[in-house]
Coordinates of C-alpha atoms in Angstrom, one line a residue:
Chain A
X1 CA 2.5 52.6 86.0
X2 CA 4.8 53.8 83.6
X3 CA 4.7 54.1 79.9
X4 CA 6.5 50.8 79.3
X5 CA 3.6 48.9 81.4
X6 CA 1.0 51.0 79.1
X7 CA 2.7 49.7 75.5
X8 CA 2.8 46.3 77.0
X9 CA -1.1 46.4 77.8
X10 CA -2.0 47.3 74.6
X11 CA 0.5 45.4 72.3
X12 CA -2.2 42.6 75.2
X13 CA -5.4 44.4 73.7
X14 CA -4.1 44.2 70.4
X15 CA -3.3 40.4 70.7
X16 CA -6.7 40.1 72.3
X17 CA -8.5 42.1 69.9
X18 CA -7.0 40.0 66.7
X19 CA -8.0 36.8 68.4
X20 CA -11.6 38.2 69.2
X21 CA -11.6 39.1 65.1
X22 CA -10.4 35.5 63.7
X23 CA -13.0 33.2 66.3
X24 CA -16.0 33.5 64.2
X25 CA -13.9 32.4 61.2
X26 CA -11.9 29.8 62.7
X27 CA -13.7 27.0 61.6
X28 CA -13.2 27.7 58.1
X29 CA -9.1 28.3 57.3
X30 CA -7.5 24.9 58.0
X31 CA -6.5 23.2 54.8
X32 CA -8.4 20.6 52.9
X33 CA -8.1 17.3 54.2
X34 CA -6.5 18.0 57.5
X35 CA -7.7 15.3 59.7
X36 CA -8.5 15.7 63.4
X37 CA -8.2 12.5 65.0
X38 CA -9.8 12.5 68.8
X39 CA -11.1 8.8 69.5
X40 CA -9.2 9.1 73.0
X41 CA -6.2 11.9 72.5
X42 CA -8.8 14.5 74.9
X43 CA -9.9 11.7 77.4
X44 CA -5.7 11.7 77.9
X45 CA -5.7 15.0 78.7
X46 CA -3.7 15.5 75.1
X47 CA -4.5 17.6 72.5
X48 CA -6.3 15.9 69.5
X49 CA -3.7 15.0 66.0
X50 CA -4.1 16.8 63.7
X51 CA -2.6 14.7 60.3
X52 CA -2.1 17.6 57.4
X53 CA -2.9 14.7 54.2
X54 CA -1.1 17.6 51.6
X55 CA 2.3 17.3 53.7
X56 CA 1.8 13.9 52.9
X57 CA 0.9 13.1 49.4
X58 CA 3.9 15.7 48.5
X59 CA 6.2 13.2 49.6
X60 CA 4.1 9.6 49.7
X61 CA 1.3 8.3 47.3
X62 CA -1.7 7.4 48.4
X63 CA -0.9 3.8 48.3
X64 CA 2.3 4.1 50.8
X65 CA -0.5 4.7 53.2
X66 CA -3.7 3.4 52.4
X67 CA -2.5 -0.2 51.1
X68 CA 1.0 -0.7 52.3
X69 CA 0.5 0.7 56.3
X70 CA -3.5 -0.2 56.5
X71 CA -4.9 2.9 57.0
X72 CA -8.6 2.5 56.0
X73 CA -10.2 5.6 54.1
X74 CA -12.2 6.8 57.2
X75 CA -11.5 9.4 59.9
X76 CA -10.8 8.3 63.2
X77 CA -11.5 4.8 61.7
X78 CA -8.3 3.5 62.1
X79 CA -8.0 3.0 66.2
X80 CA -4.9 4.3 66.2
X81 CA -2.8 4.2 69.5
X82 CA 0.5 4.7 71.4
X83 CA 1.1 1.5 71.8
X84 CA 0.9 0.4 68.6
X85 CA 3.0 3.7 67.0
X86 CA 5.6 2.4 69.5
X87 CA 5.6 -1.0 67.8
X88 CA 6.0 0.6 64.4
X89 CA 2.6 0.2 63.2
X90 CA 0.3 2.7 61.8
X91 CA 2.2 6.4 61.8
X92 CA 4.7 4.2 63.6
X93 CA 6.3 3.0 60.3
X94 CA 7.8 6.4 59.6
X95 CA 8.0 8.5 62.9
X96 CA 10.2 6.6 64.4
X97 CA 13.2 9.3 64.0
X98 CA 14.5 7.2 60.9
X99 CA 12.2 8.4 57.9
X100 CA 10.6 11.3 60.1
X101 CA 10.4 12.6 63.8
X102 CA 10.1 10.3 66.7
X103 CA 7.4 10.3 69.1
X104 CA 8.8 12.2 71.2
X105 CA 8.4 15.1 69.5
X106 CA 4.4 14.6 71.0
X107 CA 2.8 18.7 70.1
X108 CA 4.1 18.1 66.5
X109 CA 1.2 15.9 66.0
X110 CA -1.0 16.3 68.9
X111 CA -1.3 20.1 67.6
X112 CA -5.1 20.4 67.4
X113 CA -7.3 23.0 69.4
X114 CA -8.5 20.8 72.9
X115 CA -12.3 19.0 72.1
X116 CA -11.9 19.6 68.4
X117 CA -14.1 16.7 67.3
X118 CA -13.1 13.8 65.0
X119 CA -13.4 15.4 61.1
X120 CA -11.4 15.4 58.1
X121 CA -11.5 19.2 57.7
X122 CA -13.2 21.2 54.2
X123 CA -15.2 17.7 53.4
X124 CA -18.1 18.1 51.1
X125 CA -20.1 16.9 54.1
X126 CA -19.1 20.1 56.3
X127 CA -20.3 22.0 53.8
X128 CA -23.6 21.1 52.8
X129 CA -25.9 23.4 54.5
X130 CA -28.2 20.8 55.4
X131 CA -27.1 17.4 57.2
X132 CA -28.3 15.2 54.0
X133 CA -30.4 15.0 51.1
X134 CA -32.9 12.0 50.5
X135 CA -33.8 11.1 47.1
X136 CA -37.2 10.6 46.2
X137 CA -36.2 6.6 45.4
X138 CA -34.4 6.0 48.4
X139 CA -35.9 3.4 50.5
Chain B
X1 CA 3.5 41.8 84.1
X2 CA 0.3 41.1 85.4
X3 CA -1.1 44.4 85.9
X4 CA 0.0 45.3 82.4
X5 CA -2.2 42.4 81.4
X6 CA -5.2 43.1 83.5
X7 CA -5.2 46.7 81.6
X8 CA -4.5 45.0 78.3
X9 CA -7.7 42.9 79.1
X10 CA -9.7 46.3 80.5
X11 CA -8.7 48.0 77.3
X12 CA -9.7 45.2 75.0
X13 CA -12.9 45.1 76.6
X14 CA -13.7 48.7 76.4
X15 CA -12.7 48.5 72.8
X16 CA -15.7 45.8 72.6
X17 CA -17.7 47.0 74.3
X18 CA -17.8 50.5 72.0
X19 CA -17.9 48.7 69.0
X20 CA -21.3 47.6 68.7
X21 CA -22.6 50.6 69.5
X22 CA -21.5 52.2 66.3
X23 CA -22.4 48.8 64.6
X24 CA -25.5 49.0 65.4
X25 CA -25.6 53.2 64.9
X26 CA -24.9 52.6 60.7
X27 CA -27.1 48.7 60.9
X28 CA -30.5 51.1 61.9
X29 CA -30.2 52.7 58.1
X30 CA -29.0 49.3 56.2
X31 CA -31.3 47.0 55.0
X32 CA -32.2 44.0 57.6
X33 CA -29.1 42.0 58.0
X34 CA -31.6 38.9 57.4
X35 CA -32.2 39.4 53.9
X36 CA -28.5 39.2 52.9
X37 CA -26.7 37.6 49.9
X38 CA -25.3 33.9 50.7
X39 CA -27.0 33.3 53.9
X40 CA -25.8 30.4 54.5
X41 CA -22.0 30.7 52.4
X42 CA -18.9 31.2 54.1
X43 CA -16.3 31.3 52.3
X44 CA -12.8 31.3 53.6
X45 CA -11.3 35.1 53.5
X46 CA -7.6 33.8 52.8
X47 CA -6.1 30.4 51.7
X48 CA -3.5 28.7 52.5
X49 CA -3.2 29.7 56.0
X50 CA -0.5 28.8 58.2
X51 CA -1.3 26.1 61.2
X52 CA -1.6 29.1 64.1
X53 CA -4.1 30.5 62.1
X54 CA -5.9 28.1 60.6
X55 CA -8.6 27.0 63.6
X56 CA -7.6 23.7 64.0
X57 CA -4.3 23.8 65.0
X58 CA -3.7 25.3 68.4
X59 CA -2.4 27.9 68.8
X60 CA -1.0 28.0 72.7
X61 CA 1.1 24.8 71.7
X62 CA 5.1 25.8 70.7
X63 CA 5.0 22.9 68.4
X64 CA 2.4 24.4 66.2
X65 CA 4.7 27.0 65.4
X66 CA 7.5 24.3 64.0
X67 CA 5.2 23.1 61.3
X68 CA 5.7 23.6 57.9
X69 CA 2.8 26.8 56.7
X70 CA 1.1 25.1 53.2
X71 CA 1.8 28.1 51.7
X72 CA 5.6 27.9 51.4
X73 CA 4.9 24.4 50.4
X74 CA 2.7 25.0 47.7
X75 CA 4.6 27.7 45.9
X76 CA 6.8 25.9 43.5
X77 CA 3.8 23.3 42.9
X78 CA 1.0 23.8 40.4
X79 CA -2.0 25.8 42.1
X80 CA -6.0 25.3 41.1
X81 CA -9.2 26.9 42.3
X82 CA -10.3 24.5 44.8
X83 CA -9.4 22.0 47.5
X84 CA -6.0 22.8 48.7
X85 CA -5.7 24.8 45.3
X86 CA -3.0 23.1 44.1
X87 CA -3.5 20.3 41.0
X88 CA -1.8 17.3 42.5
X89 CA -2.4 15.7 39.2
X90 CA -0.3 18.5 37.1
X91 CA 2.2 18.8 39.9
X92 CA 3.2 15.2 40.2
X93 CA 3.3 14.7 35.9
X94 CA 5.4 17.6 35.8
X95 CA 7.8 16.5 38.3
X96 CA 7.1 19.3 40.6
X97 CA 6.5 16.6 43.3
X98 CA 7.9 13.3 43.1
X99 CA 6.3 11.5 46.1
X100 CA 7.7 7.9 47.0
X101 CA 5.7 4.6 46.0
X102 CA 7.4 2.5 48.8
X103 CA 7.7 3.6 52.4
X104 CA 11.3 4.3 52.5
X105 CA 11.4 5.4 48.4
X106 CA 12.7 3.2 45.5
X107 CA 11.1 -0.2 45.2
X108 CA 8.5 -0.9 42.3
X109 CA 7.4 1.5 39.9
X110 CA 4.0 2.6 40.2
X111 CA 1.9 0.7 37.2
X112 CA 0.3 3.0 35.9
X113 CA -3.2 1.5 33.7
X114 CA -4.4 3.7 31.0
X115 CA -8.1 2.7 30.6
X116 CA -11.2 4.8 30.8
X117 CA -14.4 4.1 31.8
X118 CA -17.8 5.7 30.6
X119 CA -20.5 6.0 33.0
X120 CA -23.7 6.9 31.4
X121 CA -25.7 9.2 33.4
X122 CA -29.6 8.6 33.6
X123 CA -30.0 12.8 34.1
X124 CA -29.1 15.2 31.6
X125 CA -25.5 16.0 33.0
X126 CA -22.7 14.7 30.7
X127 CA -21.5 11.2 30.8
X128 CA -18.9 10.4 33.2
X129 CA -15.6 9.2 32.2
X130 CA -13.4 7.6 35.0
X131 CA -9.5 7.5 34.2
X132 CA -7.7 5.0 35.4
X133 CA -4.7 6.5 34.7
X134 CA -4.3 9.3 37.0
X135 CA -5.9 6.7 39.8
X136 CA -3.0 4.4 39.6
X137 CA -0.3 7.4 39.3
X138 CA -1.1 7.6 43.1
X139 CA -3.2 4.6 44.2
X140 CA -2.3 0.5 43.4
X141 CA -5.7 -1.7 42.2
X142 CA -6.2 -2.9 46.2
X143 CA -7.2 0.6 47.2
X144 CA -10.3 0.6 45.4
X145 CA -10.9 -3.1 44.4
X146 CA -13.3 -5.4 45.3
X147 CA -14.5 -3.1 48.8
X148 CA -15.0 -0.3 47.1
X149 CA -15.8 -0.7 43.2
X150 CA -16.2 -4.2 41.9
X151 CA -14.5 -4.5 39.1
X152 CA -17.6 -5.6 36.3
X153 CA -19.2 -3.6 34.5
X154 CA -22.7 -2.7 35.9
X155 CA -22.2 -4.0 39.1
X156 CA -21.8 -0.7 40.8
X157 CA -24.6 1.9 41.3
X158 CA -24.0 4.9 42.6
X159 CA -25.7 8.9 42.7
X160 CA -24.0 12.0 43.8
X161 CA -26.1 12.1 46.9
X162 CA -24.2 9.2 48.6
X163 CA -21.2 10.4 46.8
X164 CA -21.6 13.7 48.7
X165 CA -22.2 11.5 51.5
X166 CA -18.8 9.8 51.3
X167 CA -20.0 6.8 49.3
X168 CA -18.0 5.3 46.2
X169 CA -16.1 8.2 44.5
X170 CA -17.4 10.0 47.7
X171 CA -14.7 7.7 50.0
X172 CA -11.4 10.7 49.0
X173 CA -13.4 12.7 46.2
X174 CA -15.1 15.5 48.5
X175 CA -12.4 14.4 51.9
X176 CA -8.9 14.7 50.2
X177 CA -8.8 14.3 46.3
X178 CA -10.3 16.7 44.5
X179 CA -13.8 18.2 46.2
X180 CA -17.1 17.8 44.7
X181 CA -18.3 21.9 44.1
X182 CA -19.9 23.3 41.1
X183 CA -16.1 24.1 39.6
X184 CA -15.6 20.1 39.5
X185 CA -18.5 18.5 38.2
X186 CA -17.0 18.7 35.0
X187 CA -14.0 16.9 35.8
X188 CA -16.1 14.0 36.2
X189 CA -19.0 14.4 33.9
X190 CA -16.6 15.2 31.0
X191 CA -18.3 13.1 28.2
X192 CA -21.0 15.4 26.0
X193 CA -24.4 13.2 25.7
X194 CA -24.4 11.2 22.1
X195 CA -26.2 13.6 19.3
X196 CA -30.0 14.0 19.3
X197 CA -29.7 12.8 23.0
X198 CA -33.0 14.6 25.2
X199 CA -33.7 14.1 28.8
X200 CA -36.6 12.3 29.5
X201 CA -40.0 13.9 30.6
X202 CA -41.3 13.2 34.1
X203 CA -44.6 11.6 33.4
X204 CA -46.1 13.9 36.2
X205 CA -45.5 16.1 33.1
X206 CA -46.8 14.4 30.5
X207 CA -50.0 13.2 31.7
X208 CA -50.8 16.4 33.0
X209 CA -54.4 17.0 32.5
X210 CA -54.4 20.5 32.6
X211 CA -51.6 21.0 30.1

């Protein structure tokens, strides 16, 4: 093997060896409010969307969205599919190549790390260090 | 190629494999690693990451590398000390952002209502005082009313443990607006109690027969 091979194998290790360092903090870098939508992207044998909601509110208010388009305020609550982006509904309305990339563009949104459950990322629920806290009047 | 990965791999795992060992050398002095500070607190080393680094995005897909990193994104807007660290509040009024109110921009001006409400809070914390006002710079009246908040005065109860949960204010405060941590509660509960104001004693307290 000659030197070339060697640099090549450890510029590997290296790569490697950063990965190894970041996995136990993985969980903890994406940015608040990312969404991971999964309902049926991995069952597809597609990787799960991941919808960044600060791209978003930079260029739309919340209302664009939320009242105009339909999208109810829950994660994965929406039943979002193909079919109906192709129609023009849901992320549809806009990523149709007019107002922002068309669908065929798929890994621009279906970016997320394979069997990433459904989550909206840096919630205050991820980060409670105990599932749920029940007050002393709740029935 | 592939032998240079196999060594790349070999030398990787040597390099893990030594490691621990002089971990674990220095750990037999230190004091047990179970008694440490914030247990159970992990906060994020860097912010702002870009997508192939931030553990959701995946990395082996091209396409992650096309999207925009928050960072660059965020630079020119006005930055704060929690949730994306940027105050979308400040960075829309200052026209640092200028996001559209209709789907393909122009149409309607947002309308904006200026109205507060005051929430009196049973505990000592400080009153809450709702704004309307930066609500309706982003949302319109249907977002919130009748499913979420009816809109009459002491028809909705609410506590900060279903807000945490994702109840009322807890539907995009703690999920995308701004999170509810220590650094917020003020945000909120921004209303000082009136003057001579004292919490109430629990009567466990009071009828104390020991005391």
């Amino acid at each position: 093997m000659k030197i070339k091979g060697l640099v090549k194998s450890m510029r590997y290790a290296l790569i490697g060896g950063v990965l190894a360092l970041l996995l136990p903090f993985s969980a903890s870098h994406a940015e608040y409010g990312d969404v991971v939508i999964n309902n049926y992207a991995d069952a597809a044998g597609m990787r799960p969307v991941v919808f960044p909601h600060w791209y978003h509110r930079i260029r739309f208010r919340c209302k664009v969205c939320h009242a105009d388009l339909g999208f109810a305020f829950k994660a994965g609550g929406n039943d979002i599919t193909m079919e109906k982006i192709i129609d023009g509904q849901f992320c549809g309305a806009c990523h149709n190549g007019e107002v922002a990339w068309s669908i065929e563009n798929c890994g621009m949104c279906h970016s997320g790390i394979p069997n990433t459950p459904t989550q909206i990322h840096g919630s205050t629920v991820q980060r409670l260090v105990a599932p749920s806290y029940k007050s002393m009047n709740a029935k | 190629m592939k032998k240079s990965i196999l060594v790349g791999v070999s030398l990787l795992v040597a390099a893990l494999v030594s490691t621990p060992v002089v971990v674990m050398a220095a750990d037999t002095d230190a004091v047990s690693s179970a008694n440490s500070f914030n247990r159970l607190l992990q906060k994020p080393a860097e912010k702002n990451l870009p997508p192939a680094e931030d553990g959701i995005h995946d990395a082996e897909n091209d396409n992650t590398y096309v999207l925009q990193p928050p960072k660059i994104a965020f630079d020119s807007l006005v930055r704060s000390d929690f949730g994306n660290y940027v105050d979308w509040i400040k960075s829309l009024r200052e026209q640092k952002i200028s996001p559209r109110n209709e789907r393909m921009g122009g149409g309607e001006e947002p309308m904006i209502m200026d109205l507060d409400i005051v929430r009196e809070v049973r505990g000592s914390m400080p009153d809450v005082i709702f704004p309307h006002k930066g609500h309706t710079e982003w949302l319109q009246c249907s977002n919130c009313h009748p499913d979420i908040f009816i809109p009459q005065q002491g028809a909705n109860r609410m506590n900060m443990a279903g807000i945490l949960l994702g109840q009322k204010c807890g539907v995009c405060h703690g999920k995308v607006s701004f999170p509810v941590v220590t650094t917020t509660c003020r945000l909120c509960h921004s209303q000082a109690k009136p003057e001579g104001w004292a919490p109430s004693k629990s009567s466990a307290s009071v009828d104390n027969p020991w005391q």
